[in-house]
Amino acid sequence: MILAGYDHNIDEVVQNLLVCLDSPELPFLQWQECLAVLATRLPKDLRTALEAKFREFEGISSSLNIDFPAKLLKGVLEVHLSSCPEKEKGAHERLVEPLMSLVKSYEGGRESHARVIVQSLFEEYLSVEELFSDNIQADVIERLRLQYKKDLLRVVDIVLSHQGVRSKNKLILRLMEQLVYPSPAAYRDKLIRFSQLNHTNYSELALKASQLLEHTKLSELRSTIARSLSELEMFTEDGENMDTPKRKSAINERMEDLVSAPLAVEDALVGLFDHSDHTLQRRVVETYVRRLYQPYLVKGSVRMQWHRSGLIASWEFLEEHIERKNGFEDQMPDKPLVEKHREQKWGAMVIIKSLQFLPAIISAALLETTHDPREVVLNGSVEPTGFGNMMHIALVGINNPMSLLQDSGDEDQAQERIKKLAKILKEQEVSSSLHSAGVRVISCIIQRDEGRAPMRHSFHWSVEKLYYAEEPLLRHLEPPLSIYLELDKLKGYEDIHYTLSRDRQWHLYTVVDKPGPIRRMFLRTLVRQPTMNEGFTAYQGLGIETTGTQWTVSFTSRSILRSLVTALEELELNVHNATVKPDHAHMYLCILREQQIDDLVPYPKKLDIDAEQEEVAVEAILEGLAREIHAAVGVRMHRLSACEWEVKLWMASSGQANGAWRIVVTNVTGHTCAVHIYRELEHTSKQKVVYHSISVHGPLHLVPVNAHYQPLGSLDRKRLLARRSSTTYCYDFPLAFETVLEQIWASQFSGMKKPKDKVIKVTELVFADEKGSWGTPLVSLERPAGLNDFGMVAWCMEILTPEFPLGRTILVVANDVTFKAGSFGQREDAFFLAVTDLACNKKIPLIYLAANSGARIGAADEVKSCFKVGWSDEVFPDRGFQYVYLSPEDHARIGSSVIAHELKLENGETRWVIEAIVGKEDGLGVENLSGSGAIASAYSRAYNETFTLTYVTGRTVGIGAYLTRLGMRCIQRLDQPIILTGFSALNKLLGREVYSSHMQLGGPKIMATNGVVHLTVSDDLEGVSAILKWLSCIPPCVGGALPILSPSDSPERPVEYFPENSCDPRAAICGIFDGNGKWLGGIFDKDSFVETLEGWARTVVTGRAKLGGIPVGIVAVETQTVMKVIPADPGQLDSHERVVPQAGQVWFPDSATKTAQAIFDFNREELPLFILANWRGFSGGQRDLFEGILQAGATIVENLRTYKQPVFVYIPMMGELRGGAWAVLDSKINSDHIEMYADRTAKGNVLEPEGMIEIKFRTKDLLECMGRLDQQLINLKAKLQETRSSAPYGMVDSLQQQIKTREKQLLPVYTQVATKFAELHDSSLRMEAKGVIREVVDWARSRLFFCRRLCRRIAECSLIKDVIDAAGEQLLHKSAMDMIKTWFLNSDIAKGREDAWMDDEAFFAWKDDSGNYEAKLQELRAHKVLLQLTNIGESQSDLKALPQGLAALLSKVEPSSRERLVDELRKVLG
């Protein structure tokens, strides 16, 4: 019942379940119940055998606690089934299935049955909650409703169960603690599914499941290591000889594999420290030491000694100091930058089972290490042993008192453990002996039970305290490698909270940045790399996953990527944990193994680099490597707030690249990043090792590498604020534009080369003065990001695209959501208006990036802090108040902020009663609404005067929502709403909780289906990509030339898609794959079609495509019936969802409006228009007429009438155009620009043939036709005529009956004949003959035909525009066209031939040479000026002003042109 969503006492339920599962009587009672049900149906011999076997155990089960005889009963059942005839076997299996299931569940005892029960409970939980994981509840319910539309009670049960998720979680957690924890491996599949649940509701459950999974992994890893280090006989032929070289080599290889494996090997090895096999124990300890001291262990120095108290291990290692011969300020190129200076130290480990043995074994260990006669010398650079030796104390045995103090996060338990260790280490004898032996650090390791990680503490010698004190920052770490994690950088923070990762390879430190507070997490790891691929793949079964794509990257990249993915899994696990989830995460990776240059590039590629260019080359390789890794995981990082990652690596090279390198990557938006590469060099003046940039100075240039981390800067804080609003910080959008432009150029395959210059030049626009407001002009300014002092920013971007390789200019204006939530105040409105005006004046595209909270709401804080209340009764305030007022003192101070009148009380007190609050600051209220009106008007005007496009990157409210509609073209991010009022305000207005989110009001499900949103995108990079793709179809400015790009899809390619029954509009436009995967091309260029308004009015398809590289607008027709969903309004209890079917090839009110809107948009964008006309007419029902079908149809006509670009109306193959649909698309609506064409199979008429014969070929006409054509009827009628004059009446009646029978027999076929007759009136040949279409164009050649025709018409329009510009606007389009035709036919190229006008090549040759018509244009200009001067001459007042106007004109002309003009005027005036 709990899993069904009902409330119960969970503790009581779990306790009862445990008691039942543990009861030895349970299986016997279950068996009896099941057998009682089936007894009468079982065969007699089987029933007898089962009862006999059962009675043997039934009586003694309760007294002796005997196990249920599951295997014996199963054997009886199997024997019976095997003896059944083959035909009856299936029926018998189904009959005994309940009994068989029961005995199978008890085969492994009561524990096995308990697992089956718990697994079934887990499955019941997961079957419901996996539906809701990582999904919006409303969407899940919608899907369920469609899935179970015939069983809605099932949906109710699922939702009811989900509503009890908190109780269900408590139950599952209790079951995990009680039944899963002892043996988690048996539940691995279910635990994996639990760990993948992604929602706040499941965070605790997912964390617990992940921990249990790690317990299973650690246990398996421990077993695998034990086998690896003990069963080595199989690797050698002579396994009996323990000293053979092959055996030693095999042992060493296995140890090296473990040393370099990127797994929790240390923890697994600690679990084997007390193994009973001494040989294995020795190998385990040596492997552990080699792994801890991997870089600097002296080879062959590890030795073991058995002591009565435990095991002692000792070794030598080299402590490395980096010295610089020369600082970078005075480097000599022929000298190395770095020399490594090494001091030899010793380390020791003691393994004991009790702390009471510690003093004795430490003495023995010190004696072993300090009196060692061996000396290891390396490169002659070893110095005498000094202070800096290491001591490791391992406390093993899971029953020791220390391990029972579990590290559950309880600080008190941790402190108690530390105190016990510290107490022994403080003893004078132990402390002094260790210190005098030069031991600087003591590491204590405490083994715990199987499946749990050991505990670690580090104690450092304190010079101030003169004893070994614990270092809290190094808790859980082994001292030798902790130095590589650079934890000193964190010492600028207090209250550092440590979180251990599941695989213990990452160390997570959480701190709080002030002010804020901002929770920051620093993740640190050591990257271990397998010595060879074989060693790496040997551990695939232990948690390492490889994919095919990983092997195409370099060895170094693969290592970094694997570590980063592991860290992201840790962050993902805590994404719903409020105490751990970071606002800003920084990852640091230190690669232990030295890297070769060839490690940086994919195998088998090799690099041959000039020694002098080695440093620059490695820098470029590392930058490319970082960008590749970011491309793989950047989006996931950004989602998990991983904002920066840094890699340290040592390059081993004989050239300039030798030494330490740093890769620092800032994750800006998830898709975009900033990469900086540094060397580590010693600064000669600072005497510190610093980050040093090579070519371009990065932000860390000259910063010491060990400098404390600084609090987040202003820019990072603003990025964080924007991320909390689920959007990109406005100043990061220019980088997004640059990233997309780089991708566009990289994807070009038409042979175009990327320009050498930067693909984008960005200049910020600001007010000309600091206090800019209404009317203040804009100026360009170069300044750092984030310095704006109001919530709106803008840029002028010069972008280089394949269509415009020399550059085009666009204006981008954006809300700054980090400034007062992006709200519109007075200055924001004034700035938006100024940018809009600039775009209109320059006629260039304006892009608005919307993320706002509507008009700003303010309050006068100076009044709020000091106003007082005039109570009706001062003693009883609950009786109400009469006014609010200011005291005379406050009025004297802030009187300008209020409108008030003086009130004197009887007691002499003076009060200033507030009538209105004006406020000291501007922008507190209604003036913001006034500004909203101004920018609404400006943006609406901008749509008509230039190209506008709005991208909703964040929530947009109120005036922001209106702007998205006023700009008409809109792209919406899928997770961001467009709303007028917040859902909580609406709920208050309605008086109940109706709406649950902003997305419910204005998400894509609403806005993308009502015509507001043209495109939807999943993220901001895709949004910017959609913006630039849209711009690729738009002229650089109003009146500019179309952006034409050489097509990769040949214009001469035939149309390969052929409709079978009806024409699929999308396949006709852009092609389709057939059943065999072959591409069948459509009319337009492959992959060029971008559909817009896809979710709205789906019976019409609209979008933009390219034909021969020329951008065009497209309107096509859906031929299939679509379902229009009208959602229910939660605000109206009686409303319900309606699903309305809409037939294909019919205009409905919404689809006619969509058609009109698309035509209007294409005209504003100056695109040629293609209409693939396949309509049977308009829907004319009552509701359709009520919803405005007439108005929408009339708007189509009006928008076509005013269209200024070429329009092609084409009735496609299998298409038809009839009735009102033809009337609103006919070429005579706009004969200057519209041309109509039809495929040979196309049809067109007033009515369909079936409708036409109902009017023009009725039954009477059919009978007449029969009587005229059917010889039998002719004979019968002739005979009837003869018979009527002479034969008896009965004969006449018989003949009439025969005629009627014959007519009835022939009527169906003559109806078909009539239909065919009517169809012959519909053919495209008749259309051409009647002149209503220009030409019949066969479907297969339509692409080539329209491509050539489009080029010709664009050229004609371009020349017509020049003619009208020269002659004046009074010249009609047709007159200009006739004029051009006359000029052409009279030219030398045409030589007067009329047919020459149809020769496109001849026309293009004539047009391209402007000398053919420039003189004619000059005459037109002269005539235009003459008309203007004539108009001036007809007005005496204008004539008097002519000299003054002429003088003003001459003053504006350049001096050289002015002199020439004056000379010409003198000649004319004589």
Coordinates of N, CA, C and O in Angstrom, one line a residue, residues 546-665:
T546 N 35.5 2.1 -22.0 CA 36.1 2.7 -23.1 C 35.1 2.7 -24.3 O 34.3 1.8 -24.4
T547 N 35.2 3.7 -25.0 CA 34.3 3.8 -26.2 C 35.1 3.9 -27.4 O 36.3 4.2 -27.4
G548 N 34.5 3.6 -28.5 CA 35.2 3.7 -29.8 C 35.8 5.0 -30.1 O 36.8 5.2 -30.6
T549 N 35.0 6.1 -29.7 CA 35.5 7.4 -30.0 C 36.7 7.8 -29.1 O 37.5 8.6 -29.6
Q550 N 36.8 7.2 -27.9 CA 38.0 7.6 -27.1 C 39.3 7.2 -27.7 O 40.3 7.8 -27.5
W551 N 39.3 6.1 -28.5 CA 40.5 5.6 -29.0 C 41.0 6.4 -30.2 O 42.1 6.2 -30.7
T552 N 40.2 7.3 -30.7 CA 40.6 8.2 -31.8 C 41.3 9.5 -31.2 O 41.8 10.3 -32.0
V553 N 41.3 9.6 -29.9 CA 42.0 10.8 -29.3 C 43.3 10.3 -28.8 O 43.6 9.1 -28.7
S554 N 44.1 11.3 -28.3 CA 45.5 10.9 -27.9 C 45.5 10.2 -26.5 O 44.5 10.3 -25.8
F555 N 46.6 9.6 -26.2 CA 46.8 9.0 -24.9 C 46.5 9.9 -23.8 O 45.8 9.6 -22.8
T556 N 47.1 11.1 -23.8 CA 46.9 12.1 -22.8 C 45.5 12.5 -22.7 O 44.9 12.6 -21.6
S557 N 44.9 12.8 -23.8 CA 43.5 13.3 -23.8 C 42.6 12.2 -23.2 O 41.7 12.5 -22.4
R558 N 42.8 10.9 -23.5 CA 42.0 9.9 -23.0 C 42.1 9.8 -21.5 O 41.1 9.6 -20.8
S559 N 43.3 10.0 -21.0 CA 43.5 9.9 -19.5 C 42.7 11.1 -18.8 O 42.0 10.9 -17.8
I560 N 42.9 12.3 -19.4 CA 42.2 13.5 -18.8 C 40.7 13.3 -18.9 O 40.0 13.6 -17.9
L561 N 40.2 12.9 -20.1 CA 38.8 12.8 -20.3 C 38.2 11.7 -19.3 O 37.1 12.0 -18.7
R562 N 38.9 10.6 -19.1 CA 38.4 9.6 -18.2 C 38.2 10.2 -16.8 O 37.2 9.9 -16.1
S563 N 39.2 10.9 -16.3 CA 39.2 11.5 -15.0 C 38.1 12.5 -14.9 O 37.4 12.6 -13.9
L564 N 37.9 13.4 -15.9 CA 36.9 14.4 -15.8 C 35.5 13.8 -15.8 O 34.6 14.2 -15.1
V565 N 35.3 12.7 -16.6 CA 34.0 12.1 -16.6 C 33.7 11.5 -15.2 O 32.5 11.6 -14.7
T566 N 34.7 10.9 -14.5 CA 34.5 10.4 -13.2 C 34.1 11.5 -12.2 O 33.2 11.4 -11.4
A567 N 34.7 12.7 -12.4 CA 34.4 13.8 -11.5 C 33.0 14.3 -11.7 O 32.2 14.6 -10.8
L568 N 32.6 14.3 -13.0 CA 31.2 14.8 -13.3 C 30.2 13.8 -12.8 O 29.1 14.3 -12.4
E569 N 30.5 12.6 -12.7 CA 29.6 11.6 -12.1 C 29.4 11.9 -10.6 O 28.3 11.7 -10.1
E570 N 30.5 12.3 -10.0 CA 30.4 12.7 -8.6 C 29.5 13.9 -8.4 O 28.7 13.9 -7.5
L571 N 29.7 14.9 -9.2 CA 28.9 16.1 -9.2 C 27.4 15.8 -9.5 O 26.5 16.3 -8.8
E572 N 27.2 14.9 -10.4 CA 25.9 14.5 -10.8 C 25.1 13.9 -9.6 O 24.0 14.1 -9.4
L573 N 25.9 13.1 -8.9 CA 25.3 12.4 -7.7 C 24.8 13.3 -6.7 O 23.9 13.1 -6.0
N574 N 25.5 14.5 -6.5 CA 25.2 15.4 -5.5 C 24.4 16.6 -6.0 O 24.3 17.7 -5.4
V575 N 23.9 16.5 -7.3 CA 23.3 17.7 -7.9 C 22.0 18.1 -7.2 O 21.6 19.3 -7.2
H576 N 21.4 17.2 -6.4 CA 20.2 17.6 -5.7 C 20.5 17.7 -4.1 O 19.5 17.8 -3.4
N577 N 21.7 17.6 -3.8 CA 22.1 17.6 -2.4 C 22.5 19.1 -2.0 O 23.5 19.6 -2.4
A578 N 21.6 19.8 -1.3 CA 21.8 21.2 -1.1 C 23.0 21.5 -0.3 O 23.6 22.6 -0.4
T579 N 23.5 20.6 0.5 CA 24.7 20.8 1.4 C 26.0 20.7 0.6 O 27.0 21.2 1.1
V580 N 26.0 19.9 -0.4 CA 27.2 19.7 -1.2 C 27.2 20.3 -2.6 O 28.3 20.7 -3.1
K581 N 26.1 20.4 -3.2 CA 26.0 20.9 -4.6 C 26.7 22.3 -4.7 O 26.4 23.2 -4.0
P582 N 27.7 22.4 -5.6 CA 28.4 23.7 -5.7 C 27.7 24.7 -6.6 O 27.0 24.3 -7.5
D583 N 28.0 25.9 -6.3 CA 27.6 27.0 -7.3 C 28.6 27.2 -8.4 O 28.4 27.6 -9.5
H584 N 29.9 26.8 -8.0 CA 31.0 27.1 -8.9 C 32.0 26.0 -8.5 O 32.5 25.9 -7.4
A585 N 32.4 25.2 -9.5 CA 33.3 24.1 -9.2 C 34.6 24.3 -10.1 O 34.5 24.7 -11.2
H586 N 35.7 23.9 -9.4 CA 37.0 24.0 -10.1 C 37.7 22.7 -10.0 O 37.7 22.1 -8.9
M587 N 38.2 22.1 -11.1 CA 38.8 20.8 -11.2 C 40.3 21.0 -11.4 O 40.7 21.7 -12.4
Y588 N 41.1 20.2 -10.7 CA 42.5 20.3 -10.9 C 43.0 18.8 -11.1 O 42.7 17.9 -10.3
L589 N 43.7 18.6 -12.2 CA 44.2 17.3 -12.5 C 45.8 17.3 -12.6 O 46.3 18.2 -13.3
C590 N 46.5 16.5 -11.9 CA 47.9 16.4 -12.0 C 48.3 15.1 -12.6 O 48.0 14.0 -12.0
I591 N 48.9 15.1 -13.7 CA 49.3 13.8 -14.4 C 50.7 13.4 -13.8 O 51.6 14.2 -14.0
L592 N 50.7 12.2 -13.2 CA 52.0 11.8 -12.5 C 53.1 11.4 -13.5 O 54.2 11.8 -13.3
R593 N 52.7 10.7 -14.6 CA 53.7 10.2 -15.5 C 54.1 11.3 -16.5 O 53.3 12.1 -16.9
E594 N 55.4 11.4 -16.8 CA 55.9 12.4 -17.7 C 55.4 12.0 -19.1 O 55.3 10.9 -19.5
Q595 N 55.0 13.1 -19.8 CA 54.4 12.9 -21.2 C 55.4 13.1 -22.3 O 56.2 14.1 -22.2
Q596 N 55.4 12.3 -23.3 CA 56.1 12.5 -24.5 C 55.3 13.4 -25.4 O 54.0 13.4 -25.3
I597 N 55.9 14.0 -26.4 CA 55.1 14.8 -27.4 C 54.2 13.9 -28.2 O 53.0 14.3 -28.4
D598 N 54.6 12.7 -28.5 CA 53.8 11.8 -29.2 C 52.5 11.4 -28.4 O 51.5 10.9 -29.0
D599 N 52.6 11.4 -27.1 CA 51.4 11.1 -26.3 C 50.3 12.1 -26.5 O 49.1 11.8 -26.2
L600 N 50.6 13.3 -27.0 CA 49.6 14.4 -27.1 C 48.8 14.2 -28.4 O 47.8 15.0 -28.5
V601 N 49.2 13.4 -29.3 CA 48.5 13.3 -30.6 C 48.0 11.9 -30.7 O 48.5 10.9 -30.1
P602 N 46.9 11.7 -31.5 CA 46.3 10.3 -31.6 C 47.3 9.3 -32.2 O 48.0 9.7 -33.2
Y603 N 47.3 8.1 -31.7 CA 48.0 7.0 -32.3 C 47.4 6.7 -33.7 O 46.2 6.7 -33.8
P604 N 48.2 6.4 -34.7 CA 49.7 6.2 -34.7 C 50.4 7.4 -35.3 O 51.5 7.3 -35.8
K605 N 49.8 8.6 -35.1 CA 50.4 9.8 -35.7 C 51.7 10.1 -34.9 O 51.7 10.1 -33.7
K606 N 52.7 10.6 -35.7 CA 53.9 11.0 -35.1 C 54.2 12.4 -35.5 O 53.8 12.8 -36.6
L607 N 54.9 13.1 -34.7 CA 55.2 14.5 -35.0 C 56.7 14.7 -35.2 O 57.5 14.2 -34.5
D608 N 57.0 15.5 -36.2 CA 58.4 15.9 -36.5 C 58.5 17.4 -36.3 O 58.1 18.1 -37.3
I609 N 58.9 17.8 -35.2 CA 58.9 19.3 -34.9 C 60.3 19.8 -34.8 O 61.2 19.2 -34.2
D610 N 60.4 21.0 -35.4 CA 61.7 21.7 -35.4 C 62.0 22.1 -33.9 O 61.1 22.6 -33.2
A611 N 63.2 21.8 -33.4 CA 63.5 22.1 -32.0 C 63.3 23.5 -31.6 O 62.8 23.8 -30.5
E612 N 63.5 24.5 -32.5 CA 63.3 25.9 -32.2 C 61.8 26.2 -32.1 O 61.4 27.2 -31.4
Q613 N 60.9 25.4 -32.8 CA 59.5 25.7 -32.8 C 58.7 24.8 -31.8 O 57.5 24.8 -31.8
E614 N 59.5 24.0 -31.0 CA 58.9 23.0 -30.2 C 57.9 23.5 -29.2 O 56.8 23.0 -29.0
E615 N 58.3 24.6 -28.5 CA 57.4 25.2 -27.5 C 56.1 25.7 -28.0 O 55.0 25.4 -27.5
V616 N 56.2 26.4 -29.1 CA 55.0 27.0 -29.8 C 54.1 25.8 -30.3 O 52.9 25.9 -30.2
A617 N 54.7 24.8 -30.8 CA 54.0 23.7 -31.4 C 53.2 22.9 -30.2 O 52.1 22.6 -30.4
V618 N 53.9 22.7 -29.1 CA 53.3 22.0 -28.0 C 52.1 22.8 -27.4 O 51.1 22.3 -27.1
E619 N 52.3 24.2 -27.4 CA 51.3 25.0 -26.9 C 50.0 24.9 -27.8 O 48.9 24.7 -27.3
A620 N 50.2 24.9 -29.1 CA 49.1 24.7 -30.1 C 48.4 23.3 -29.9 O 47.2 23.2 -29.9
I621 N 49.2 22.3 -29.7 CA 48.7 20.9 -29.5 C 47.9 20.9 -28.3 O 46.8 20.3 -28.2
L622 N 48.4 21.4 -27.2 CA 47.7 21.4 -25.9 C 46.4 22.2 -26.0 O 45.4 21.8 -25.4
E623 N 46.4 23.3 -26.7 CA 45.1 24.1 -26.8 C 44.1 23.3 -27.6 O 42.9 23.2 -27.2
G624 N 44.5 22.6 -28.7 CA 43.6 21.8 -29.5 C 43.1 20.6 -28.6 O 41.9 20.3 -28.7
L625 N 44.0 20.0 -27.9 CA 43.6 18.9 -27.0 C 42.5 19.3 -26.0 O 41.5 18.7 -25.8
A626 N 42.7 20.5 -25.4 CA 41.8 21.0 -24.4 C 40.4 21.3 -25.0 O 39.4 21.0 -24.5
R627 N 40.4 21.9 -26.2 CA 39.1 22.2 -26.9 C 38.4 20.9 -27.3 O 37.2 20.9 -27.3
E628 N 39.1 19.9 -27.7 CA 38.5 18.6 -28.0 C 37.8 18.0 -26.8 O 36.7 17.5 -26.8
I629 N 38.5 18.1 -25.7 CA 37.9 17.5 -24.4 C 36.7 18.4 -24.0 O 35.7 17.8 -23.6
H630 N 36.8 19.7 -24.2 CA 35.7 20.5 -23.8 C 34.5 20.2 -24.7 O 33.3 20.2 -24.2
A631 N 34.7 20.0 -26.0 CA 33.6 19.7 -26.9 C 32.9 18.4 -26.4 O 31.7 18.2 -26.6
A632 N 33.6 17.5 -25.8 CA 33.0 16.2 -25.4 C 32.2 16.3 -24.1 O 31.2 15.7 -23.9
V633 N 32.7 17.2 -23.2 CA 32.1 17.2 -21.8 C 31.7 18.6 -21.4 O 31.2 18.7 -20.3
G634 N 31.9 19.6 -22.2 CA 31.7 21.0 -21.8 C 30.2 21.2 -21.4 O 30.0 21.9 -20.3
V635 N 29.3 20.7 -22.1 CA 27.9 21.0 -21.8 C 27.5 20.4 -20.5 O 26.8 21.0 -19.6
R636 N 27.9 19.1 -20.3 CA 27.7 18.4 -19.0 C 28.3 19.2 -17.9 O 27.7 19.3 -16.8
M637 N 29.5 19.7 -18.1 CA 30.2 20.4 -17.0 C 29.4 21.7 -16.7 O 29.3 22.0 -15.5
H638 N 29.0 22.4 -17.7 CA 28.3 23.6 -17.4 C 27.0 23.4 -16.6 O 26.6 24.1 -15.7
R639 N 26.3 22.3 -17.0 CA 25.1 21.9 -16.3 C 25.3 21.6 -14.8 O 24.5 21.9 -13.9
L640 N 26.5 21.1 -14.5 CA 26.9 20.8 -13.2 C 27.7 21.8 -12.5 O 28.3 21.6 -11.4
S641 N 27.8 23.0 -13.1 CA 28.5 24.2 -12.5 C 30.0 24.0 -12.4 O 30.7 24.7 -11.6
A642 N 30.5 23.1 -13.3 CA 32.0 23.0 -13.3 C 32.5 24.1 -14.3 O 32.4 24.0 -15.5
C643 N 33.0 25.2 -13.7 CA 33.3 26.4 -14.5 C 34.7 26.5 -14.9 O 35.1 27.3 -15.8
E644 N 35.6 25.7 -14.3 CA 37.0 25.8 -14.7 C 37.7 24.5 -14.4 O 37.4 23.8 -13.4
W645 N 38.6 24.1 -15.3 CA 39.5 22.9 -15.0 C 40.9 23.2 -15.4 O 41.1 23.9 -16.4
E646 N 41.8 22.6 -14.7 CA 43.2 22.9 -14.9 C 44.0 21.6 -14.8 O 43.7 20.7 -14.0
V647 N 44.9 21.4 -15.8 CA 45.7 20.2 -15.8 C 47.2 20.6 -15.7 O 47.7 21.5 -16.4
K648 N 47.9 19.9 -14.8 CA 49.4 20.1 -14.8 C 50.0 18.8 -15.3 O 49.6 17.7 -15.0
L649 N 51.0 19.0 -16.2 CA 51.7 17.8 -16.7 C 53.2 18.2 -17.0 O 53.5 19.4 -17.2
W650 N 54.0 17.2 -16.9 CA 55.4 17.3 -17.2 C 55.7 16.8 -18.6 O 55.3 15.7 -18.9
M651 N 56.3 17.6 -19.4 CA 56.8 17.2 -20.7 C 58.2 16.7 -20.6 O 59.1 17.4 -20.1
A652 N 58.5 15.5 -21.2 CA 59.8 15.0 -21.2 C 60.3 15.2 -22.7 O 59.8 14.6 -23.6
S653 N 61.2 16.1 -22.8 CA 61.7 16.5 -24.2 C 63.1 17.0 -24.1 O 63.5 17.6 -23.1
S654 N 63.8 16.8 -25.2 CA 65.2 17.3 -25.2 C 65.2 18.8 -25.7 O 66.3 19.4 -25.7
G655 N 64.1 19.3 -26.1 CA 64.0 20.6 -26.6 C 63.4 21.6 -25.7 O 63.4 21.4 -24.4
Q656 N 62.8 22.7 -26.2 CA 62.3 23.8 -25.4 C 61.0 23.4 -24.6 O 60.7 24.0 -23.7
A657 N 60.4 22.3 -25.1 CA 59.1 22.0 -24.4 C 59.3 21.2 -23.1 O 58.3 21.0 -22.4
N658 N 60.5 20.9 -22.8 CA 60.8 20.1 -21.5 C 60.4 20.9 -20.3 O 60.7 22.1 -20.2
G659 N 59.7 20.3 -19.4 CA 59.3 21.0 -18.1 C 57.9 20.9 -17.8 O 57.1 20.2 -18.5
A660 N 57.4 21.7 -16.8 CA 56.1 21.7 -16.4 C 55.2 22.6 -17.2 O 55.6 23.7 -17.5
W661 N 54.0 22.1 -17.6 CA 53.0 22.9 -18.3 C 51.7 22.9 -17.6 O 51.4 22.0 -16.8
R662 N 50.9 23.9 -17.8 CA 49.6 24.0 -17.2 C 48.6 24.3 -18.3 O 48.8 25.2 -19.2
I663 N 47.5 23.6 -18.3 CA 46.3 23.9 -19.2 C 45.2 24.4 -18.3 O 44.8 23.7 -17.4
V664 N 44.7 25.6 -18.6 CA 43.7 26.2 -17.8 C 42.5 26.5 -18.7 O 42.7 27.3 -19.7
V665 N 41.4 25.9 -18.5 CA 40.2 26.0 -19.3 C 39.0 26.6 -18.5 O 38.7 26.1 -17.5

